[in-house]
């Protein structure tokens, strides 16, 4: 087990290095693009010096009801973690991530949070959710990678969707905000380690 954990840590460090390199290159491209665009607009009289000085980041989707959580720690820890959100939306977590996929039983918070650090969206639902709604959730989760789906006892809402630092509570699976959330935050700009793996960890998805 120790050898497996160490091997996973080495893979994660390598993935983090690749992800950081991609992020740095993306920032350079955005900066170059931003400078070119800003220069063109200034030449055309479209921006003031004050607006240029203010700067800004990339746009994010505006989805009603999404809650944001900042300053989330990212330490690798052993054992159970007490999270501020239910379900968690980030924080300290296990050094081993969960294999992304559809689970028919609850999964450990600490492993699922590691998935979100890698850019996964975690869809949780109350046990006993009507079959038609569960089928709709499975259809959404099965469409793409970097999505976890699992039952979660004690949810404050029938369905809660989480990504790193983001969370949305829903009453029904046919709410269009479900697909919008997955599209906006799966490997989204809030992801601490985009490109890090969502396979090669622990857990065997049911589907």
mmCIF file with all atom_site columns, C-alpha atoms in Angstrom:
data_model
loop_
_atom_site.group_PDB
_atom_site.id
_atom_site.type_symbol
_atom_site.label_atom_id
_atom_site.label_alt_id
_atom_site.label_comp_id
_atom_site.label_asym_id
_atom_site.label_entity_id
_atom_site.label_seq_id
_atom_site.pdbx_PDB_ins_code
_atom_site.Cartn_x
_atom_site.Cartn_y
_atom_site.Cartn_z
_atom_site.occupancy
_atom_site.B_iso_or_equiv
_atom_site.pdbx_formal_charge
_atom_site.auth_seq_id
_atom_site.auth_comp_id
_atom_site.auth_asym_id
_atom_site.auth_atom_id
_atom_site.pdbx_PDB_model_num
ATOM 1   C CA . UNK A 1 1   ? 0.000   0.000  0.000   1.00 0.00 ? 1   UNK A CA 1
ATOM 2   C CA . UNK A 1 2   ? 2.851   2.370  0.868   1.00 0.00 ? 2   UNK A CA 1
ATOM 3   C CA . UNK A 1 3   ? 4.472   1.721  -2.522  1.00 0.00 ? 3   UNK A CA 1
ATOM 4   C CA . UNK A 1 4   ? 1.156   2.389  -4.277  1.00 0.00 ? 4   UNK A CA 1
ATOM 5   C CA . UNK A 1 5   ? 0.652   5.693  -2.439  1.00 0.00 ? 5   UNK A CA 1
ATOM 6   C CA . UNK A 1 6   ? 4.200   6.795  -3.228  1.00 0.00 ? 6   UNK A CA 1
ATOM 7   C CA . UNK A 1 7   ? 3.758   5.892  -6.897  1.00 0.00 ? 7   UNK A CA 1
ATOM 8   C CA . UNK A 1 8   ? 0.526   7.876  -7.016  1.00 0.00 ? 8   UNK A CA 1
ATOM 9   C CA . UNK A 1 9   ? 2.242   10.833 -5.390  1.00 0.00 ? 9   UNK A CA 1
ATOM 10  C CA . UNK A 1 10  ? 5.003   10.713 -8.011  1.00 0.00 ? 10  UNK A CA 1
ATOM 11  C CA . UNK A 1 11  ? 2.393   10.622 -10.783 1.00 0.00 ? 11  UNK A CA 1
ATOM 12  C CA . UNK A 1 12  ? 0.559   13.515 -9.216  1.00 0.00 ? 12  UNK A CA 1
ATOM 13  C CA . UNK A 1 13  ? 3.725   15.604 -8.860  1.00 0.00 ? 13  UNK A CA 1
ATOM 14  C CA . UNK A 1 14  ? 4.481   14.994 -12.533 1.00 0.00 ? 14  UNK A CA 1
ATOM 15  C CA . UNK A 1 15  ? 0.906   15.875 -13.479 1.00 0.00 ? 15  UNK A CA 1
ATOM 16  C CA . UNK A 1 16  ? 1.081   19.040 -11.363 1.00 0.00 ? 16  UNK A CA 1
ATOM 17  C CA . UNK A 1 17  ? 4.283   20.095 -13.105 1.00 0.00 ? 17  UNK A CA 1
ATOM 18  C CA . UNK A 1 18  ? 2.647   19.595 -16.502 1.00 0.00 ? 18  UNK A CA 1
ATOM 19  C CA . UNK A 1 19  ? -0.469  21.433 -15.370 1.00 0.00 ? 19  UNK A CA 1
ATOM 20  C CA . UNK A 1 20  ? 1.583   24.359 -14.050 1.00 0.00 ? 20  UNK A CA 1
ATOM 21  C CA . UNK A 1 21  ? 3.469   24.557 -17.336 1.00 0.00 ? 21  UNK A CA 1
ATOM 22  C CA . UNK A 1 22  ? 0.186   24.643 -19.234 1.00 0.00 ? 22  UNK A CA 1
ATOM 23  C CA . UNK A 1 23  ? -1.178  27.318 -16.918 1.00 0.00 ? 23  UNK A CA 1
ATOM 24  C CA . UNK A 1 24  ? 1.901   29.469 -17.352 1.00 0.00 ? 24  UNK A CA 1
ATOM 25  C CA . UNK A 1 25  ? 1.688   29.155 -21.124 1.00 0.00 ? 25  UNK A CA 1
ATOM 26  C CA . UNK A 1 26  ? -2.019  29.973 -21.024 1.00 0.00 ? 26  UNK A CA 1
ATOM 27  C CA . UNK A 1 27  ? -1.318  33.073 -18.918 1.00 0.00 ? 27  UNK A CA 1
ATOM 28  C CA . UNK A 1 28  ? 1.349   34.185 -21.385 1.00 0.00 ? 28  UNK A CA 1
ATOM 29  C CA . UNK A 1 29  ? -1.077  33.741 -24.276 1.00 0.00 ? 29  UNK A CA 1
ATOM 30  C CA . UNK A 1 30  ? -3.795  35.650 -22.430 1.00 0.00 ? 30  UNK A CA 1
ATOM 31  C CA . UNK A 1 31  ? -1.410  38.447 -21.549 1.00 0.00 ? 31  UNK A CA 1
ATOM 32  C CA . UNK A 1 32  ? -0.195  38.718 -25.127 1.00 0.00 ? 32  UNK A CA 1
ATOM 33  C CA . UNK A 1 33  ? -3.765  38.599 -26.405 1.00 0.00 ? 33  UNK A CA 1
ATOM 34  C CA . UNK A 1 34  ? -4.895  41.113 -23.808 1.00 0.00 ? 34  UNK A CA 1
ATOM 35  C CA . UNK A 1 35  ? -2.110  43.527 -24.635 1.00 0.00 ? 35  UNK A CA 1
ATOM 36  C CA . UNK A 1 36  ? -2.814  43.304 -28.346 1.00 0.00 ? 36  UNK A CA 1
ATOM 37  C CA . UNK A 1 37  ? -6.541  43.796 -27.837 1.00 0.00 ? 37  UNK A CA 1
ATOM 38  C CA . UNK A 1 38  ? -6.067  46.630 -25.386 1.00 0.00 ? 38  UNK A CA 1
ATOM 39  C CA . UNK A 1 39  ? -3.653  48.397 -27.697 1.00 0.00 ? 39  UNK A CA 1
ATOM 40  C CA . UNK A 1 40  ? -6.067  48.118 -30.590 1.00 0.00 ? 40  UNK A CA 1
ATOM 41  C CA . UNK A 1 41  ? -8.961  49.443 -28.528 1.00 0.00 ? 41  UNK A CA 1
ATOM 42  C CA . UNK A 1 42  ? -6.964  52.327 -27.154 1.00 0.00 ? 42  UNK A CA 1
ATOM 43  C CA . UNK A 1 43  ? -5.903  53.243 -30.671 1.00 0.00 ? 43  UNK A CA 1
ATOM 44  C CA . UNK A 1 44  ? -9.557  53.208 -31.649 1.00 0.00 ? 44  UNK A CA 1
ATOM 45  C CA . UNK A 1 45  ? -10.531 55.260 -28.619 1.00 0.00 ? 45  UNK A CA 1
ATOM 46  C CA . UNK A 1 46  ? -12.495 52.382 -27.115 1.00 0.00 ? 46  UNK A CA 1
ATOM 47  C CA . UNK A 1 47  ? -10.769 52.203 -23.720 1.00 0.00 ? 47  UNK A CA 1
ATOM 48  C CA . UNK A 1 48  ? -9.617  54.802 -21.263 1.00 0.00 ? 48  UNK A CA 1
ATOM 49  C CA . UNK A 1 49  ? -6.319  54.651 -19.417 1.00 0.00 ? 49  UNK A CA 1
ATOM 50  C CA . UNK A 1 50  ? -8.240  54.044 -16.204 1.00 0.00 ? 50  UNK A CA 1
ATOM 51  C CA . UNK A 1 51  ? -10.008 51.005 -17.655 1.00 0.00 ? 51  UNK A CA 1
ATOM 52  C CA . UNK A 1 52  ? -6.701  49.548 -18.834 1.00 0.00 ? 52  UNK A CA 1
ATOM 53  C CA . UNK A 1 53  ? -5.148  50.075 -15.423 1.00 0.00 ? 53  UNK A CA 1
ATOM 54  C CA . UNK A 1 54  ? -8.022  48.224 -13.759 1.00 0.00 ? 54  UNK A CA 1
ATOM 55  C CA . UNK A 1 55  ? -7.208  45.015 -15.640 1.00 0.00 ? 55  UNK A CA 1
ATOM 56  C CA . UNK A 1 56  ? -9.341  41.920 -15.113 1.00 0.00 ? 56  UNK A CA 1
ATOM 57  C CA . UNK A 1 57  ? -9.457  38.156 -15.424 1.00 0.00 ? 57  UNK A CA 1
ATOM 58  C CA . UNK A 1 58  ? -11.305 35.748 -17.668 1.00 0.00 ? 58  UNK A CA 1
ATOM 59  C CA . UNK A 1 59  ? -15.094 35.752 -17.713 1.00 0.00 ? 59  UNK A CA 1
ATOM 60  C CA . UNK A 1 60  ? -17.011 33.160 -15.689 1.00 0.00 ? 60  UNK A CA 1
ATOM 61  C CA . UNK A 1 61  ? -20.490 31.816 -16.204 1.00 0.00 ? 61  UNK A CA 1
ATOM 62  C CA . UNK A 1 62  ? -23.281 33.484 -14.254 1.00 0.00 ? 62  UNK A CA 1
ATOM 63  C CA . UNK A 1 63  ? -25.457 30.724 -12.864 1.00 0.00 ? 63  UNK A CA 1
ATOM 64  C CA . UNK A 1 64  ? -28.168 31.638 -10.374 1.00 0.00 ? 64  UNK A CA 1
ATOM 65  C CA . UNK A 1 65  ? -27.693 30.111 -6.956  1.00 0.00 ? 65  UNK A CA 1
ATOM 66  C CA . UNK A 1 66  ? -24.012 29.196 -7.218  1.00 0.00 ? 66  UNK A CA 1
ATOM 67  C CA . UNK A 1 67  ? -22.173 29.766 -3.952  1.00 0.00 ? 67  UNK A CA 1
ATOM 68  C CA . UNK A 1 68  ? -18.449 30.501 -3.954  1.00 0.00 ? 68  UNK A CA 1
ATOM 69  C CA . UNK A 1 69  ? -15.917 29.610 -1.265  1.00 0.00 ? 69  UNK A CA 1
ATOM 70  C CA . UNK A 1 70  ? -12.442 31.083 -1.199  1.00 0.00 ? 70  UNK A CA 1
ATOM 71  C CA . UNK A 1 71  ? -9.194  30.510 0.698   1.00 0.00 ? 71  UNK A CA 1
ATOM 72  C CA . UNK A 1 72  ? -9.600  26.727 0.734   1.00 0.00 ? 72  UNK A CA 1
ATOM 73  C CA . UNK A 1 73  ? -6.573  24.848 2.052   1.00 0.00 ? 73  UNK A CA 1
ATOM 74  C CA . UNK A 1 74  ? -5.134  22.054 -0.083  1.00 0.00 ? 74  UNK A CA 1
ATOM 75  C CA . UNK A 1 75  ? -3.022  19.944 2.264   1.00 0.00 ? 75  UNK A CA 1
ATOM 76  C CA . UNK A 1 76  ? -2.727  16.187 1.869   1.00 0.00 ? 76  UNK A CA 1
ATOM 77  C CA . UNK A 1 77  ? -3.804  14.619 5.135   1.00 0.00 ? 77  UNK A CA 1
ATOM 78  C CA . UNK A 1 78  ? -4.561  11.198 6.542   1.00 0.00 ? 78  UNK A CA 1
ATOM 79  C CA . UNK A 1 79  ? -7.881  10.260 8.096   1.00 0.00 ? 79  UNK A CA 1
ATOM 80  C CA . UNK A 1 80  ? -11.196 12.078 8.258   1.00 0.00 ? 80  UNK A CA 1
ATOM 81  C CA . UNK A 1 81  ? -11.495 15.803 7.559   1.00 0.00 ? 81  UNK A CA 1
ATOM 82  C CA . UNK A 1 82  ? -14.213 18.039 9.031   1.00 0.00 ? 82  UNK A CA 1
ATOM 83  C CA . UNK A 1 83  ? -15.439 20.237 6.193   1.00 0.00 ? 83  UNK A CA 1
ATOM 84  C CA . UNK A 1 84  ? -17.213 23.574 6.412   1.00 0.00 ? 84  UNK A CA 1
ATOM 85  C CA . UNK A 1 85  ? -19.653 22.715 3.613   1.00 0.00 ? 85  UNK A CA 1
ATOM 86  C CA . UNK A 1 86  ? -22.050 19.786 3.277   1.00 0.00 ? 86  UNK A CA 1
ATOM 87  C CA . UNK A 1 87  ? -20.972 18.216 0.969   1.00 0.00 ? 87  UNK A CA 1
ATOM 88  C CA . UNK A 1 88  ? -17.470 19.710 0.853   1.00 0.00 ? 88  UNK A CA 1
ATOM 89  C CA . UNK A 1 89  ? -16.509 22.133 -1.888  1.00 0.00 ? 89  UNK A CA 1
ATOM 90  C CA . UNK A 1 90  ? -12.752 21.913 -1.334  1.00 0.00 ? 90  UNK A CA 1
ATOM 91  C CA . UNK A 1 91  ? -10.213 21.865 1.448   1.00 0.00 ? 91  UNK A CA 1
ATOM 92  C CA . UNK A 1 92  ? -7.624  19.448 2.855   1.00 0.00 ? 92  UNK A CA 1
ATOM 93  C CA . UNK A 1 93  ? -7.971  15.959 1.428   1.00 0.00 ? 93  UNK A CA 1
ATOM 94  C CA . UNK A 1 94  ? -6.540  12.494 1.037   1.00 0.00 ? 94  UNK A CA 1
ATOM 95  C CA . UNK A 1 95  ? -3.318  12.140 -0.964  1.00 0.00 ? 95  UNK A CA 1
ATOM 96  C CA . UNK A 1 96  ? -5.175  9.560  -3.092  1.00 0.00 ? 96  UNK A CA 1
ATOM 97  C CA . UNK A 1 97  ? -7.861  10.697 -5.498  1.00 0.00 ? 97  UNK A CA 1
ATOM 98  C CA . UNK A 1 98  ? -11.044 8.860  -6.463  1.00 0.00 ? 98  UNK A CA 1
ATOM 99  C CA . UNK A 1 99  ? -11.452 7.289  -9.885  1.00 0.00 ? 99  UNK A CA 1
ATOM 100 C CA . UNK A 1 100 ? -14.032 9.530  -11.519 1.00 0.00 ? 100 UNK A CA 1
ATOM 101 C CA . UNK A 1 101 ? -17.339 7.956  -12.464 1.00 0.00 ? 101 UNK A CA 1
ATOM 102 C CA . UNK A 1 102 ? -20.796 6.937  -11.309 1.00 0.00 ? 102 UNK A CA 1
ATOM 103 C CA . UNK A 1 103 ? -21.067 5.312  -7.873  1.00 0.00 ? 103 UNK A CA 1
ATOM 104 C CA . UNK A 1 104 ? -24.152 3.699  -6.363  1.00 0.00 ? 104 UNK A CA 1
ATOM 105 C CA . UNK A 1 105 ? -22.829 4.008  -2.808  1.00 0.00 ? 105 UNK A CA 1
ATOM 106 C CA . UNK A 1 106 ? -21.392 6.977  -0.867  1.00 0.00 ? 106 UNK A CA 1
ATOM 107 C CA . UNK A 1 107 ? -17.726 7.714  -1.476  1.00 0.00 ? 107 UNK A CA 1
ATOM 108 C CA . UNK A 1 108 ? -15.201 9.201  0.986   1.00 0.00 ? 108 UNK A CA 1
ATOM 109 C CA . UNK A 1 109 ? -15.259 12.986 1.112   1.00 0.00 ? 109 UNK A CA 1
ATOM 110 C CA . UNK A 1 110 ? -11.491 13.180 1.284   1.00 0.00 ? 110 UNK A CA 1
ATOM 111 C CA . UNK A 1 111 ? -10.945 11.310 -1.996  1.00 0.00 ? 111 UNK A CA 1
ATOM 112 C CA . UNK A 1 112 ? -13.728 13.118 -3.846  1.00 0.00 ? 112 UNK A CA 1
ATOM 113 C CA . UNK A 1 113 ? -12.310 16.497 -2.784  1.00 0.00 ? 113 UNK A CA 1
ATOM 114 C CA . UNK A 1 114 ? -8.995  15.476 -4.328  1.00 0.00 ? 114 UNK A CA 1
ATOM 115 C CA . UNK A 1 115 ? -10.899 14.898 -7.591  1.00 0.00 ? 115 UNK A CA 1
ATOM 116 C CA . UNK A 1 116 ? -12.287 18.437 -7.424  1.00 0.00 ? 116 UNK A CA 1
ATOM 117 C CA . UNK A 1 117 ? -8.755  19.754 -6.951  1.00 0.00 ? 117 UNK A CA 1
ATOM 118 C CA . UNK A 1 118 ? -8.023  18.080 -10.303 1.00 0.00 ? 118 UNK A CA 1
ATOM 119 C CA . UNK A 1 119 ? -11.026 19.760 -11.934 1.00 0.00 ? 119 UNK A CA 1
ATOM 120 C CA . UNK A 1 120 ? -13.819 17.259 -11.384 1.00 0.00 ? 120 UNK A CA 1
ATOM 121 C CA . UNK A 1 121 ? -17.435 18.157 -10.696 1.00 0.00 ? 121 UNK A CA 1
ATOM 122 C CA . UNK A 1 122 ? -19.062 16.105 -7.943  1.00 0.00 ? 122 UNK A CA 1
ATOM 123 C CA . UNK A 1 123 ? -22.812 15.523 -8.285  1.00 0.00 ? 123 UNK A CA 1
ATOM 124 C CA . UNK A 1 124 ? -24.353 14.269 -5.046  1.00 0.00 ? 124 UNK A CA 1
ATOM 125 C CA . UNK A 1 125 ? -27.952 13.267 -4.369  1.00 0.00 ? 125 UNK A CA 1
ATOM 126 C CA . UNK A 1 126 ? -30.076 12.120 -1.465  1.00 0.00 ? 126 UNK A CA 1
ATOM 127 C CA . UNK A 1 127 ? -30.561 8.363  -1.231  1.00 0.00 ? 127 UNK A CA 1
ATOM 128 C CA . UNK A 1 128 ? -34.076 7.551  -2.374  1.00 0.00 ? 128 UNK A CA 1
ATOM 129 C CA . UNK A 1 129 ? -34.090 10.137 -5.154  1.00 0.00 ? 129 UNK A CA 1
ATOM 130 C CA . UNK A 1 130 ? -36.863 9.165  -7.648  1.00 0.00 ? 130 UNK A CA 1
ATOM 131 C CA . UNK A 1 131 ? -35.637 6.748  -10.300 1.00 0.00 ? 131 UNK A CA 1
ATOM 132 C CA . UNK A 1 132 ? -36.376 9.106  -13.190 1.00 0.00 ? 132 UNK A CA 1
ATOM 133 C CA . UNK A 1 133 ? -34.292 11.870 -11.608 1.00 0.00 ? 133 UNK A CA 1
ATOM 134 C CA . UNK A 1 134 ? -31.431 9.500  -10.829 1.00 0.00 ? 134 UNK A CA 1
ATOM 135 C CA . UNK A 1 135 ? -31.483 8.320  -14.452 1.00 0.00 ? 135 UNK A CA 1
ATOM 136 C CA . UNK A 1 136 ? -31.223 11.947 -15.580 1.00 0.00 ? 136 UNK A CA 1
ATOM 137 C CA . UNK A 1 137 ? -28.234 12.517 -13.292 1.00 0.00 ? 137 UNK A CA 1
ATOM 138 C CA . UNK A 1 138 ? -26.536 9.394  -14.632 1.00 0.00 ? 138 UNK A CA 1
ATOM 139 C CA . UNK A 1 139 ? -27.141 10.572 -18.197 1.00 0.00 ? 139 UNK A CA 1
ATOM 140 C CA . UNK A 1 140 ? -25.450 13.881 -17.387 1.00 0.00 ? 140 UNK A CA 1
ATOM 141 C CA . UNK A 1 141 ? -22.550 12.291 -15.498 1.00 0.00 ? 141 UNK A CA 1
ATOM 142 C CA . UNK A 1 142 ? -21.960 9.688  -18.187 1.00 0.00 ? 142 UNK A CA 1
ATOM 143 C CA . UNK A 1 143 ? -21.550 12.217 -20.970 1.00 0.00 ? 143 UNK A CA 1
ATOM 144 C CA . UNK A 1 144 ? -18.052 13.328 -20.067 1.00 0.00 ? 144 UNK A CA 1
ATOM 145 C CA . UNK A 1 145 ? -14.957 12.714 -17.974 1.00 0.00 ? 145 UNK A CA 1
ATOM 146 C CA . UNK A 1 146 ? -14.040 14.457 -14.717 1.00 0.00 ? 146 UNK A CA 1
ATOM 147 C CA . UNK A 1 147 ? -17.500 13.997 -13.218 1.00 0.00 ? 147 UNK A CA 1
ATOM 148 C CA . UNK A 1 148 ? -18.328 12.046 -10.060 1.00 0.00 ? 148 UNK A CA 1
ATOM 149 C CA . UNK A 1 149 ? -21.866 10.996 -9.148  1.00 0.00 ? 149 UNK A CA 1
ATOM 150 C CA . UNK A 1 150 ? -22.715 9.418  -5.807  1.00 0.00 ? 150 UNK A CA 1
ATOM 151 C CA . UNK A 1 151 ? -25.465 9.267  -3.169  1.00 0.00 ? 151 UNK A CA 1
ATOM 152 C CA . UNK A 1 152 ? -24.839 11.447 -0.134  1.00 0.00 ? 152 UNK A CA 1
ATOM 153 C CA . UNK A 1 153 ? -26.911 11.020 3.050   1.00 0.00 ? 153 UNK A CA 1
ATOM 154 C CA . UNK A 1 154 ? -27.892 14.200 4.869   1.00 0.00 ? 154 UNK A CA 1
ATOM 155 C CA . UNK A 1 155 ? -27.798 16.613 1.942   1.00 0.00 ? 155 UNK A CA 1
ATOM 156 C CA . UNK A 1 156 ? -29.463 20.005 2.532   1.00 0.00 ? 156 UNK A CA 1
ATOM 157 C CA . UNK A 1 157 ? -31.170 19.669 -0.888  1.00 0.00 ? 157 UNK A CA 1
ATOM 158 C CA . UNK A 1 158 ? -32.208 16.676 -3.054  1.00 0.00 ? 158 UNK A CA 1
ATOM 159 C CA . UNK A 1 159 ? -29.234 17.358 -5.351  1.00 0.00 ? 159 UNK A CA 1
ATOM 160 C CA . UNK A 1 160 ? -26.037 19.306 -4.696  1.00 0.00 ? 160 UNK A CA 1
ATOM 161 C CA . UNK A 1 161 ? -23.358 19.885 -7.331  1.00 0.00 ? 161 UNK A CA 1
ATOM 162 C CA . UNK A 1 162 ? -19.853 20.851 -6.240  1.00 0.00 ? 162 UNK A CA 1
ATOM 163 C CA . UNK A 1 163 ? -16.608 21.908 -7.872  1.00 0.00 ? 163 UNK A CA 1
ATOM 164 C CA . UNK A 1 164 ? -13.538 23.359 -6.188  1.00 0.00 ? 164 UNK A CA 1
ATOM 165 C CA . UNK A 1 165 ? -14.807 26.480 -4.420  1.00 0.00 ? 165 UNK A CA 1
ATOM 166 C CA . UNK A 1 166 ? -18.230 26.320 -6.113  1.00 0.00 ? 166 UNK A CA 1
ATOM 167 C CA . UNK A 1 167 ? -21.525 24.733 -5.110  1.00 0.00 ? 167 UNK A CA 1
ATOM 168 C CA . UNK A 1 168 ? -25.145 24.685 -6.288  1.00 0.00 ? 168 UNK A CA 1
ATOM 169 C CA . UNK A 1 169 ? -28.193 23.140 -4.604  1.00 0.00 ? 169 UNK A CA 1
ATOM 170 C CA . UNK A 1 170 ? -31.010 21.868 -6.835  1.00 0.00 ? 170 UNK A CA 1
ATOM 171 C CA . UNK A 1 171 ? -34.469 20.440 -6.276  1.00 0.00 ? 171 UNK A CA 1
ATOM 172 C CA . UNK A 1 172 ? -34.744 18.447 -9.509  1.00 0.00 ? 172 UNK A CA 1
ATOM 173 C CA . UNK A 1 173 ? -32.409 16.798 -12.004 1.00 0.00 ? 173 UNK A CA 1
ATOM 174 C CA . UNK A 1 174 ? -34.069 18.489 -14.989 1.00 0.00 ? 174 UNK A CA 1
ATOM 175 C CA . UNK A 1 175 ? -32.982 21.930 -13.780 1.00 0.00 ? 175 UNK A CA 1
ATOM 176 C CA . UNK A 1 176 ? -30.982 23.434 -16.691 1.00 0.00 ? 176 UNK A CA 1
ATOM 177 C CA . UNK A 1 177 ? -28.465 24.816 -14.223 1.00 0.00 ? 177 UNK A CA 1
ATOM 178 C CA . UNK A 1 178 ? -27.137 21.270 -13.724 1.00 0.00 ? 178 UNK A CA 1
ATOM 179 C CA . UNK A 1 179 ? -25.674 21.072 -17.229 1.00 0.00 ? 179 UNK A CA 1
ATOM 180 C CA . UNK A 1 180 ? -24.611 24.724 -17.058 1.00 0.00 ? 180 UNK A CA 1
ATOM 181 C CA . UNK A 1 181 ? -22.665 24.102 -13.835 1.00 0.00 ? 181 UNK A CA 1
ATOM 182 C CA . UNK A 1 182 ? -20.887 21.071 -15.258 1.00 0.00 ? 182 UNK A CA 1
ATOM 183 C CA . UNK A 1 183 ? -20.002 22.991 -18.411 1.00 0.00 ? 183 UNK A CA 1
ATOM 184 C CA . UNK A 1 184 ? -18.726 26.024 -16.500 1.00 0.00 ? 184 UNK A CA 1
ATOM 185 C CA . UNK A 1 185 ? -16.734 24.376 -13.718 1.00 0.00 ? 185 UNK A CA 1
ATOM 186 C CA . UNK A 1 186 ? -15.545 20.983 -14.992 1.00 0.00 ? 186 UNK A CA 1
ATOM 187 C CA . UNK A 1 187 ? -11.845 21.738 -15.503 1.00 0.00 ? 187 UNK A CA 1
ATOM 188 C CA . UNK A 1 188 ? -12.929 25.353 -15.074 1.00 0.00 ? 188 UNK A CA 1
ATOM 189 C CA . UNK A 1 189 ? -10.847 28.412 -14.204 1.00 0.00 ? 189 UNK A CA 1
ATOM 190 C CA . UNK A 1 190 ? -11.262 27.743 -10.470 1.00 0.00 ? 190 UNK A CA 1
ATOM 191 C CA . UNK A 1 191 ? -9.463  24.379 -10.758 1.00 0.00 ? 191 UNK A CA 1
ATOM 192 C CA . UNK A 1 192 ? -6.222  24.359 -8.698  1.00 0.00 ? 192 UNK A CA 1
ATOM 193 C CA . UNK A 1 193 ? -4.612  21.559 -10.752 1.00 0.00 ? 193 UNK A CA 1
ATOM 194 C CA . UNK A 1 194 ? -6.176  21.390 -14.224 1.00 0.00 ? 194 UNK A CA 1
ATOM 195 C CA . UNK A 1 195 ? -4.979  18.436 -16.244 1.00 0.00 ? 195 UNK A CA 1
ATOM 196 C CA . UNK A 1 196 ? -4.104  16.293 -13.214 1.00 0.00 ? 196 UNK A CA 1
ATOM 197 C CA . UNK A 1 197 ? -5.538  12.760 -13.467 1.00 0.00 ? 197 UNK A CA 1
ATOM 198 C CA . UNK A 1 198 ? -8.999  11.506 -12.577 1.00 0.00 ? 198 UNK A CA 1
ATOM 199 C CA . UNK A 1 199 ? -8.067  7.838  -13.062 1.00 0.00 ? 199 UNK A CA 1
ATOM 200 C CA . UNK A 1 200 ? -5.433  5.614  -11.472 1.00 0.00 ? 200 UNK A CA 1
ATOM 201 C CA . UNK A 1 201 ? -6.707  6.311  -7.954  1.00 0.00 ? 201 UNK A CA 1
ATOM 202 C CA . UNK A 1 202 ? -9.017  4.271  -5.737  1.00 0.00 ? 202 UNK A CA 1
ATOM 203 C CA . UNK A 1 203 ? -12.618 3.193  -6.153  1.00 0.00 ? 203 UNK A CA 1
ATOM 204 C CA . UNK A 1 204 ? -14.475 1.192  -8.762  1.00 0.00 ? 204 UNK A CA 1
ATOM 205 C CA . UNK A 1 205 ? -17.306 3.114  -10.412 1.00 0.00 ? 205 UNK A CA 1
ATOM 206 C CA . UNK A 1 206 ? -20.542 1.160  -10.827 1.00 0.00 ? 206 UNK A CA 1
ATOM 207 C CA . UNK A 1 207 ? -20.920 2.574  -14.347 1.00 0.00 ? 207 UNK A CA 1
#
